[in-house]
Short mmCIF file of C-alpha atoms in Angstrom, two decimals:
data_model
loop_
_atom_site.label_atom_id
_atom_site.label_comp_id
_atom_site.label_asym_id
_atom_site.label_seq_id
_atom_site.Cartn_x
_atom_site.Cartn_y
_atom_site.Cartn_z
CA UNK A 1 -19.08 -12.69 -6.95
CA UNK A 2 -20.09 -9.87 -9.50
CA UNK A 3 -23.13 -8.04 -10.05
CA UNK A 4 -26.02 -10.08 -9.42
CA UNK A 5 -28.55 -9.22 -11.69
CA UNK A 6 -29.64 -10.95 -14.48
CA UNK A 7 -30.39 -8.58 -17.22
CA UNK A 8 -29.00 -8.84 -20.61
CA UNK A 9 -26.81 -6.39 -21.74
CA UNK A 10 -26.95 -5.84 -25.28
CA UNK A 11 -23.83 -5.21 -27.62
CA UNK A 12 -22.91 -5.78 -31.13
CA UNK A 13 -18.94 -3.87 -31.52
CA UNK A 14 -15.57 -5.03 -29.72
CA UNK A 15 -15.90 -1.58 -28.12
CA UNK A 16 -19.42 -2.25 -26.54
CA UNK A 17 -18.44 -5.78 -25.90
CA UNK A 18 -15.61 -4.54 -23.75
CA UNK A 19 -18.09 -2.54 -21.83
CA UNK A 20 -20.47 -5.22 -21.45
CA UNK A 21 -17.76 -7.10 -19.87
CA UNK A 22 -16.98 -5.04 -17.52
CA UNK A 23 -20.30 -4.67 -16.65
CA UNK A 24 -20.66 -8.36 -15.99
CA UNK A 25 -17.53 -8.99 -14.38
CA UNK A 26 -18.10 -6.08 -12.04
CA UNK A 27 -15.91 -4.89 -9.13
CA UNK A 28 -13.55 -7.23 -6.86
CA UNK A 29 -14.09 -6.67 -3.04
CA UNK A 30 -11.34 -5.56 -1.07
CA UNK A 31 -9.77 -6.67 2.33
CA UNK A 32 -7.08 -5.65 4.64
CA UNK A 33 -4.20 -7.62 4.84
CA UNK A 34 -0.76 -7.56 7.09
CA UNK A 35 1.88 -5.79 5.10
CA UNK A 36 4.22 -8.75 4.73
CA UNK A 37 5.85 -11.29 2.00
CA UNK A 38 2.04 -13.11 1.38
CA UNK A 39 0.98 -9.32 0.19
CA UNK A 40 3.48 -9.46 -2.65
CA UNK A 41 1.82 -8.90 -5.83
CA UNK A 42 -1.27 -7.58 -4.29
CA UNK A 43 -3.19 -4.09 -5.81
CA UNK A 44 -3.52 -1.17 -3.22
CA UNK A 45 -7.55 -0.41 -3.05
CA UNK A 46 -6.73 2.94 -1.38
CA UNK A 47 -3.28 4.86 -0.88
CA UNK A 48 -0.98 3.16 1.82
CA UNK A 49 -0.08 6.18 4.25
CA UNK A 50 3.32 6.28 6.31
CA UNK A 51 2.88 5.44 9.94
CA UNK A 52 5.83 7.29 11.08
CA UNK A 53 8.53 9.59 9.46
CA UNK A 54 11.64 7.63 7.54
CA UNK A 55 13.75 7.98 9.12
CA UNK A 56 12.38 8.56 12.78
CA UNK A 57 14.97 10.82 13.76
CA UNK A 58 18.02 12.33 12.47
CA UNK A 59 20.68 9.67 12.29
CA UNK A 60 24.26 8.46 11.34
CA UNK A 61 24.69 7.20 7.78
CA UNK A 62 28.15 5.81 8.55
CA UNK A 63 30.28 4.48 11.87
CA UNK A 64 32.00 7.59 13.15
CA UNK A 65 31.98 10.42 15.15
CA UNK A 66 28.87 12.50 15.95
CA UNK A 67 30.26 16.42 16.83
CA UNK A 68 29.54 19.96 17.32
CA UNK A 69 32.59 22.22 16.57
CA UNK A 70 33.63 25.25 18.20
CA UNK A 71 35.59 26.89 15.52
CA UNK A 72 35.17 25.81 11.79
CA UNK A 73 38.31 24.51 11.64
CA UNK A 74 38.54 22.54 14.71
CA UNK A 75 39.51 19.06 14.65
CA UNK A 76 40.34 17.68 18.02
CA UNK A 77 37.29 16.87 20.26
CA UNK A 78 36.35 15.35 23.77
CA UNK A 79 34.06 12.28 23.56
CA UNK A 80 31.37 12.21 25.85
CA UNK A 81 29.05 9.41 24.77
CA UNK A 82 28.85 6.36 22.54
CA UNK A 83 25.52 5.80 20.36
CA UNK A 84 24.76 2.41 19.22
CA UNK A 85 21.85 1.74 16.33
CA UNK A 86 18.63 1.56 18.92
CA UNK A 87 20.13 3.73 21.85
CA UNK A 88 17.98 6.57 22.62
CA UNK A 89 20.78 9.00 22.60
CA UNK A 90 19.59 11.41 25.61
CA UNK A 91 21.96 13.68 25.69
CA UNK A 92 23.16 16.77 23.96
CA UNK A 93 26.36 17.61 22.49
CA UNK A 94 28.15 20.99 23.43
CA UNK A 95 30.53 22.85 21.28
CA UNK A 96 33.73 21.01 21.22
CA UNK A 97 32.40 17.34 21.84
CA UNK A 98 31.80 14.35 20.24
CA UNK A 99 30.25 11.04 20.21
CA UNK A 100 31.17 7.77 18.89
CA UNK A 101 27.53 6.87 16.52
CA UNK A 102 27.11 3.71 14.37
CA UNK A 103 25.36 3.61 11.29
CA UNK A 104 21.58 3.93 11.91
CA UNK A 105 22.23 5.47 15.34
CA UNK A 106 19.82 8.30 16.72
CA UNK A 107 22.19 11.71 16.91
CA UNK A 108 22.64 13.42 20.17
CA UNK A 109 21.10 16.64 20.19
CA UNK A 110 23.16 19.37 18.69
CA UNK A 111 25.38 17.28 16.25
CA UNK A 112 26.03 19.02 13.47
CA UNK A 113 27.74 16.37 11.00
CA UNK A 114 29.45 13.07 11.37
CA UNK A 115 33.07 12.20 10.36
CA UNK A 116 33.77 8.54 9.20
CA UNK A 117 35.59 6.51 11.68
CA UNK A 118 38.35 5.82 8.69
CA UNK A 119 38.93 9.95 8.86
CA UNK A 120 40.07 9.93 12.45
CA UNK A 121 42.80 8.73 14.84
CA UNK A 122 40.74 6.16 16.26
CA UNK A 123 40.63 2.44 16.58
CA UNK A 124 37.61 0.94 14.68
CA UNK A 125 36.65 -1.55 17.44
CA UNK A 126 37.09 -1.51 21.38
CA UNK A 127 35.75 0.83 23.91
CA UNK A 128 35.71 4.53 22.40
CA UNK A 129 38.41 7.03 22.99
CA UNK A 130 38.49 10.26 25.29
CA UNK A 131 39.32 12.01 22.51
CA UNK A 132 39.34 12.14 18.99
CA UNK A 133 41.38 14.01 16.10
CA UNK A 134 39.44 14.34 12.75
CA UNK A 135 41.63 14.49 9.36
CA UNK A 136 39.36 17.13 8.13
CA UNK A 137 37.01 19.80 9.79
CA UNK A 138 33.18 18.65 10.18
CA UNK A 139 31.43 19.12 7.25
CA UNK A 140 27.86 20.24 8.53
CA UNK A 141 25.26 17.90 7.65
CA UNK A 142 27.65 15.71 6.23
CA UNK A 143 26.85 11.64 6.36
CA UNK A 144 23.48 12.55 8.26
CA UNK A 145 20.47 11.43 7.20
CA UNK A 146 17.37 13.74 8.41
CA UNK A 147 14.36 12.84 9.74
CA UNK A 148 11.96 12.12 7.25
CA UNK A 149 14.17 12.72 4.43
CA UNK A 150 12.72 9.15 2.73
CA UNK A 151 9.28 9.69 3.63
CA UNK A 152 7.32 11.52 5.71
CA UNK A 153 4.09 10.48 8.22
CA UNK A 154 1.30 10.59 6.18
CA UNK A 155 2.24 10.57 2.83
CA UNK A 156 1.75 7.98 0.17
CA UNK A 157 4.26 4.91 0.41
CA UNK A 158 2.06 4.15 -2.71
CA UNK A 159 -0.96 5.01 -4.39
CA UNK A 160 -4.57 3.03 -5.07
CA UNK A 161 -4.05 0.31 -7.80
CA UNK A 162 -0.19 -0.18 -7.16
CA UNK A 163 1.07 -3.60 -6.53
CA UNK A 164 2.83 -4.55 -3.71
CA UNK A 165 6.54 -4.94 -4.53
CA UNK A 166 8.95 -6.18 -2.48
CA UNK A 167 10.58 -2.75 -2.35
CA UNK A 168 7.08 -1.13 -1.48
CA UNK A 169 6.45 -3.72 1.50
CA UNK A 170 10.03 -2.53 2.90
CA UNK A 171 9.06 1.11 2.58
CA UNK A 172 5.97 0.52 3.91
CA UNK A 173 7.05 -1.66 6.98
CA UNK A 174 10.17 1.04 7.84
CA UNK A 175 7.63 3.83 7.78
CA UNK A 176 5.75 1.20 10.46
CA UNK A 177 2.93 0.52 8.03
CA UNK A 178 1.17 -2.86 8.92
CA UNK A 179 -1.74 -3.54 7.39
CA UNK A 180 -2.81 -2.91 3.59
CA UNK A 181 -6.33 -2.55 2.05
CA UNK A 182 -6.07 -4.49 -1.27
CA UNK A 183 -8.45 -5.71 -3.81
CA UNK A 184 -9.51 -9.57 -3.53
CA UNK A 185 -8.37 -11.52 -6.67
CA UNK A 186 -11.25 -12.98 -8.51
CA UNK A 187 -11.65 -16.16 -8.35
CA UNK A 188 -12.03 -17.89 -11.69
CA UNK A 189 -13.23 -21.49 -12.61
CA UNK A 190 -12.36 -22.90 -16.17
CA UNK A 191 -14.46 -24.72 -18.09
CA UNK A 192 -13.41 -26.06 -21.68
CA UNK A 193 -15.93 -27.36 -23.67
CA UNK A 194 -16.27 -30.25 -26.69
CA UNK A 195 -16.76 -33.97 -27.15
CA UNK A 196 -13.49 -33.91 -29.29
CA UNK A 197 -11.36 -32.85 -26.50
CA UNK A 198 -9.40 -35.35 -24.33
CA UNK A 199 -7.24 -35.03 -21.13
CA UNK A 200 -4.04 -35.86 -20.78
CA UNK A 201 -2.88 -39.61 -20.74
CA UNK A 202 -6.05 -40.25 -23.12
CA UNK A 203 -5.37 -41.70 -26.60
CA UNK A 204 -7.49 -39.35 -28.92
CA UNK A 205 -8.01 -41.58 -31.49
CA UNK A 206 -8.91 -40.72 -35.16
CA UNK A 207 -11.44 -37.57 -34.03
CA UNK A 208 -10.24 -36.12 -30.77
CA UNK A 209 -7.49 -33.91 -30.35
CA UNK A 210 -5.54 -33.15 -26.96
CA UNK A 211 -7.23 -30.61 -25.13
CA UNK A 212 -5.45 -27.40 -24.19
CA UNK A 213 -7.62 -24.48 -23.72
CA UNK A 214 -8.21 -25.29 -19.91
CA UNK A 215 -5.04 -24.74 -18.71
CA UNK A 216 -3.80 -21.87 -20.94
CA UNK A 217 -6.97 -19.88 -19.76
CA UNK A 218 -6.15 -20.74 -16.38
CA UNK A 219 -2.47 -19.68 -16.95
CA UNK A 220 -3.62 -16.38 -18.79
CA UNK A 221 -6.05 -15.76 -15.40
CA UNK A 222 -3.67 -16.12 -13.34
CA UNK A 223 -1.53 -13.52 -15.20
CA UNK A 224 -3.92 -11.25 -14.54
CA UNK A 225 -4.04 -11.76 -11.05
CA UNK A 226 -6.62 -14.08 -10.71
CA UNK A 227 -7.20 -17.10 -8.40
CA UNK A 228 -7.85 -20.24 -10.42
CA UNK A 229 -9.87 -22.35 -8.00
CA UNK A 230 -11.50 -24.74 -10.70
CA UNK A 231 -10.16 -25.80 -13.96
CA UNK A 232 -12.91 -28.57 -15.53
CA UNK A 233 -13.75 -30.06 -19.32
CA UNK A 234 -17.15 -30.74 -20.30
CA UNK A 235 -18.28 -32.86 -23.30
CA UNK A 236 -21.08 -31.53 -25.52
CA UNK A 237 -23.89 -32.82 -23.41
CA UNK A 238 -26.17 -30.14 -22.74
CA UNK A 239 -27.35 -31.80 -19.11
CA UNK A 240 -23.94 -32.15 -18.05
CA UNK A 241 -23.04 -28.53 -18.74
CA UNK A 242 -25.93 -27.39 -16.86
CA UNK A 243 -25.31 -29.28 -14.01
CA UNK A 244 -21.77 -27.92 -14.08
CA UNK A 245 -22.64 -24.10 -14.05
CA UNK A 246 -25.23 -24.61 -11.52
CA UNK A 247 -22.57 -26.46 -9.69
CA UNK A 248 -20.19 -23.41 -10.17
CA UNK A 249 -22.72 -20.84 -9.78
CA UNK A 250 -23.04 -22.17 -5.89
CA UNK A 251 -19.62 -22.73 -5.15
CA UNK A 252 -18.24 -20.53 -2.20
CA UNK A 253 -14.74 -20.52 -4.20
CA UNK A 254 -15.89 -18.89 -7.61
CA UNK A 255 -16.43 -15.49 -8.79
CA UNK A 256 -16.23 -15.66 -11.99
CA UNK A 257 -16.60 -18.63 -14.87
CA UNK A 258 -14.57 -18.50 -18.28
CA UNK A 259 -15.92 -21.39 -20.83
CA UNK A 260 -14.12 -22.23 -24.02
CA UNK A 261 -15.80 -23.72 -27.39
CA UNK A 262 -19.55 -24.07 -28.23
CA UNK A 263 -20.39 -19.78 -29.01
CA UNK A 264 -20.98 -20.17 -32.60
CA UNK A 265 -24.02 -20.93 -34.78
CA UNK A 266 -23.48 -24.79 -35.41
CA UNK A 267 -25.26 -27.79 -34.34
CA UNK A 268 -23.12 -28.48 -31.49
CA UNK A 269 -22.57 -25.72 -29.92
CA UNK A 270 -23.48 -26.49 -26.33
CA UNK A 271 -22.62 -23.52 -24.57
CA UNK A 272 -24.84 -21.40 -26.36
CA UNK A 273 -27.39 -24.39 -26.45
CA UNK A 274 -27.46 -24.35 -22.70
CA UNK A 275 -27.12 -20.70 -22.22
CA UNK A 276 -28.93 -18.77 -24.77
CA UNK A 277 -32.35 -19.17 -23.58
CA UNK A 278 -31.82 -17.46 -20.30
CA UNK A 279 -32.34 -13.87 -20.60
CA UNK A 280 -29.19 -12.85 -18.61
CA UNK A 281 -26.82 -13.98 -21.72
CA UNK A 282 -25.78 -12.74 -24.90
CA UNK A 283 -24.32 -14.25 -27.76
CA UNK A 284 -22.62 -11.93 -30.71
CA UNK A 285 -20.30 -12.76 -33.59
CA UNK A 286 -17.94 -9.79 -33.14
CA UNK A 287 -15.96 -7.67 -35.56
CA UNK A 288 -12.60 -9.24 -35.05
CA UNK A 289 -10.38 -11.76 -36.22
CA UNK A 290 -9.59 -14.49 -34.53
CA UNK A 291 -12.36 -14.68 -31.63
CA UNK A 292 -15.50 -13.24 -33.30
CA UNK A 293 -17.93 -15.77 -31.50
CA UNK A 294 -18.32 -14.54 -27.81
CA UNK A 295 -21.03 -14.97 -24.97
CA UNK A 296 -21.40 -13.34 -21.64
CA UNK A 297 -24.13 -13.22 -19.11
CA UNK A 298 -24.59 -14.65 -15.58
CA UNK A 299 -25.97 -17.92 -14.39
CA UNK A 300 -28.20 -17.49 -11.15
CA UNK A 301 -26.24 -14.65 -11.17
CA UNK A 302 -22.74 -16.03 -11.40
CA UNK A 303 -20.76 -13.82 -13.99
CA UNK A 304 -20.01 -16.67 -17.06
CA UNK A 305 -17.83 -15.19 -20.15
CA UNK A 306 -18.03 -17.52 -23.03
CA UNK A 307 -15.12 -17.60 -25.35
CA UNK A 308 -14.53 -19.39 -28.42
CA UNK A 309 -13.27 -22.77 -28.86
CA UNK A 310 -10.07 -22.47 -31.06
CA UNK A 311 -6.67 -22.04 -28.87
CA UNK A 312 -5.83 -18.83 -30.27
CA UNK A 313 -9.32 -17.26 -30.48
CA UNK A 314 -9.54 -17.81 -27.23
CA UNK A 315 -6.00 -16.26 -26.24
CA UNK A 316 -7.08 -13.50 -28.32
CA UNK A 317 -10.28 -12.93 -26.95
CA UNK A 318 -9.09 -13.40 -23.20
CA UNK A 319 -5.91 -10.75 -23.47
CA UNK A 320 -7.88 -8.39 -25.71
CA UNK A 321 -11.70 -8.72 -24.20
CA UNK A 322 -11.20 -10.20 -20.76
CA UNK A 323 -7.74 -8.96 -19.48
CA UNK A 324 -8.78 -5.46 -19.38
CA UNK A 325 -12.02 -5.94 -17.56
CA UNK A 326 -9.95 -7.60 -14.99
CA UNK A 327 -7.35 -5.13 -14.50
CA UNK A 328 -10.24 -2.67 -13.80
CA UNK A 329 -11.87 -4.59 -11.44
CA UNK A 330 -8.31 -5.43 -9.69
CA UNK A 331 -7.62 -1.97 -9.95
CA UNK A 332 -4.49 -2.05 -12.21
CA UNK A 333 -3.64 0.33 -14.76
CA UNK A 334 -4.98 -0.25 -18.22
CA UNK A 335 -1.77 -2.44 -20.28
CA UNK A 336 -1.06 0.64 -22.80
CA UNK A 337 -0.74 -0.42 -26.51
CA UNK A 338 2.13 1.25 -28.40
CA UNK A 339 3.47 2.05 -32.52
CA UNK A 340 5.87 0.48 -34.16
CA UNK A 341 6.95 0.29 -37.55
CA UNK A 342 5.92 -2.85 -39.22
CA UNK A 343 9.32 -4.52 -41.11
CA UNK A 344 7.60 -8.38 -41.97
CA UNK A 345 6.53 -9.35 -44.96
CA UNK A 346 3.10 -7.76 -46.57
CA UNK A 347 0.19 -9.57 -45.14
CA UNK A 348 -3.18 -9.28 -46.38
CA UNK A 349 -6.10 -9.05 -43.89
CA UNK A 350 -9.62 -9.01 -43.88
CA UNK A 351 -11.40 -5.71 -44.42
CA UNK A 352 -14.29 -4.62 -41.85
CA UNK A 353 -13.07 -6.81 -38.91
CA UNK A 354 -10.36 -5.52 -36.46
CA UNK A 355 -7.31 -8.20 -37.18
CA UNK A 356 -5.08 -9.46 -34.14
CA UNK A 357 -1.83 -11.02 -35.76
CA UNK A 358 1.08 -12.42 -33.78
CA UNK A 359 4.12 -10.33 -33.51
CA UNK A 360 7.39 -10.25 -32.16
CA UNK A 361 8.91 -6.83 -31.25
CA UNK A 362 12.66 -6.66 -31.63
CA UNK A 363 14.84 -4.39 -29.42
CA UNK A 364 15.01 -1.70 -32.14
CA UNK A 365 11.11 -1.34 -31.39
CA UNK A 366 10.33 -2.56 -34.83
CA UNK A 367 7.69 -5.21 -35.48
CA UNK A 368 7.45 -8.55 -37.60
CA UNK A 369 5.07 -11.64 -37.87
CA UNK A 370 6.28 -14.91 -37.39
CA UNK A 371 5.94 -17.28 -40.38
CA UNK A 372 4.67 -19.77 -38.11
CA UNK A 373 0.86 -19.91 -38.42
CA UNK A 374 -1.85 -20.21 -35.86
CA UNK A 375 -0.63 -21.63 -32.19
CA UNK A 376 2.86 -21.94 -32.84
CA UNK A 377 3.04 -18.21 -34.10
CA UNK A 378 1.72 -17.22 -30.97
CA UNK A 379 4.02 -19.25 -28.95
CA UNK A 380 6.84 -17.49 -30.62
CA UNK A 381 5.55 -13.76 -30.20
CA UNK A 382 5.76 -11.36 -27.71
CA UNK A 383 2.98 -9.14 -28.98
CA UNK A 384 0.15 -8.95 -30.72
CA UNK A 385 -0.74 -6.83 -34.33
CA UNK A 386 -3.79 -4.92 -34.05
CA UNK A 387 -5.10 -3.98 -37.68
CA UNK A 388 -8.13 -1.50 -38.14
CA UNK A 389 -10.80 -2.97 -39.75
CA UNK A 390 -10.41 -0.06 -42.74
CA UNK A 391 -7.27 -1.89 -43.84
CA UNK A 392 -7.01 -4.83 -46.29
CA UNK A 393 -3.04 -4.95 -46.18
CA UNK A 394 -0.22 -4.11 -44.02
CA UNK A 395 3.61 -3.50 -45.56
CA UNK A 396 7.06 -3.10 -44.61
CA UNK A 397 7.15 0.30 -43.25
CA UNK A 398 3.70 0.87 -42.01
CA UNK A 399 2.85 1.99 -38.72
CA UNK A 400 0.69 -0.28 -36.36
CA UNK A 401 -0.55 -0.65 -33.29
CA UNK A 402 1.21 -3.40 -30.90
CA UNK A 403 -0.50 -4.73 -27.88
CA UNK A 404 2.53 -6.34 -25.65
CA UNK A 405 1.96 -10.03 -23.99
#
C-alpha cells in the first residue's frame, strides 16, 4: 500500500498535480525473486552483481586442439589429452604438446591457442589421435575465451531500474546469480463510474452507453507494469461507491485504486460527492485538455486516483499524469519526449491550456494529427502531441513536443 497518511496535498497546475500524484502513490515495496523465466519483465530495485567470472576459466571457442608450440612455426604435435565440455582439464601442456578440446571446454594449463579441427589432419569423430598436424602455426590467443572476458565477478550484470529481459536472465544465470531484488508490481483496482454505463451483453437502451473505461485503464495499468487485481463498475449511487471504496481499501490484493468519471462540478459527480468531504482528497480542474477534471487522495489510507470519465480524457490523464508516477514507483526510467516537425493540417488550440492531440509519427520522424476525432483518432495514433498553453495554433513546419504511446 502507498503512504498511509491522510493529509490533503494542495495542487493547482499540471506540474504540481504530477508531484501530488507521486506523493500519494508513493514508492513500491521490494522483494527477492529467483532469476528464472518468471522474473521476465521485472525491474531491479538494486544492481544485480555477477557472482562468478564469465567464463569461469579460459575455455575453447571451437572444437579443435589446444597446443603449446616449441617454435613459432611448429605444426606437428603430440596429443596428450582429450577434454570434453565439463571436464576439469587437470593437466599441464608442455611445449610441443596438444590436447583435443571441445567448444566450451576448459583449456589445459599452458595452452597458447586453439586450432579448429577443420584445420588439422585429424578425424572429427572417434578417439583422439596420438599425433596431429596443423595446416598453419598456432596463433597465440586464437579461439580462446579468456576467463572473465564477458563479465567479472562483482561487476553489475544490470543496474537499478533495468528490466530483467531474457538476455539479462541468461547473463545473470551464466554469472552464477540465483536471486534478484526487484520492485513489487503495484496491484491496481479500476472502478468506472456512471449510471449511463452498461456492461457487455446488456442493451444500453436509449440513454446508456457501452462501458469501456474500466478495461482501457486496466490495459494501461498493465502496460505500466502493474498487476490489475480488480475491475469494477459502479452507478452514481453514493452509498454503492462508498461501500466499494471501503471494500477495496481493506483488500489485501490492492495497492492503488483508479476511478474514472464523476469528478467534474456537475450535479451527478458521484466520485467527487463521496470523496471530497474527506480531508485527504483534492479535486481540481487542471489547465489541460483533454483531462482537466482530476482528483486524488486516500480512502482509509488507500491511495485513490480519480480520472475524468471521457475515454480520451481518461487515457490522456493516465499517460501524462499517472504513468510517470507509476514508472517512478517501479524504478523505470522516465519515458522521454522528443521533438518533431509537424506536417499535418493547421490545428487551432485553446490558449491558456496545455493541449494533448492524438498524433502519428512517421518513419521519417515527422508527426501529423489524424483527421478522425476523439477516440477514433486516438486508436489510430502512436503518440500524443503536446501543445503549450501559450500556443494558439500549430501549422506545418512547427517543431512540436511528442510523447510516444
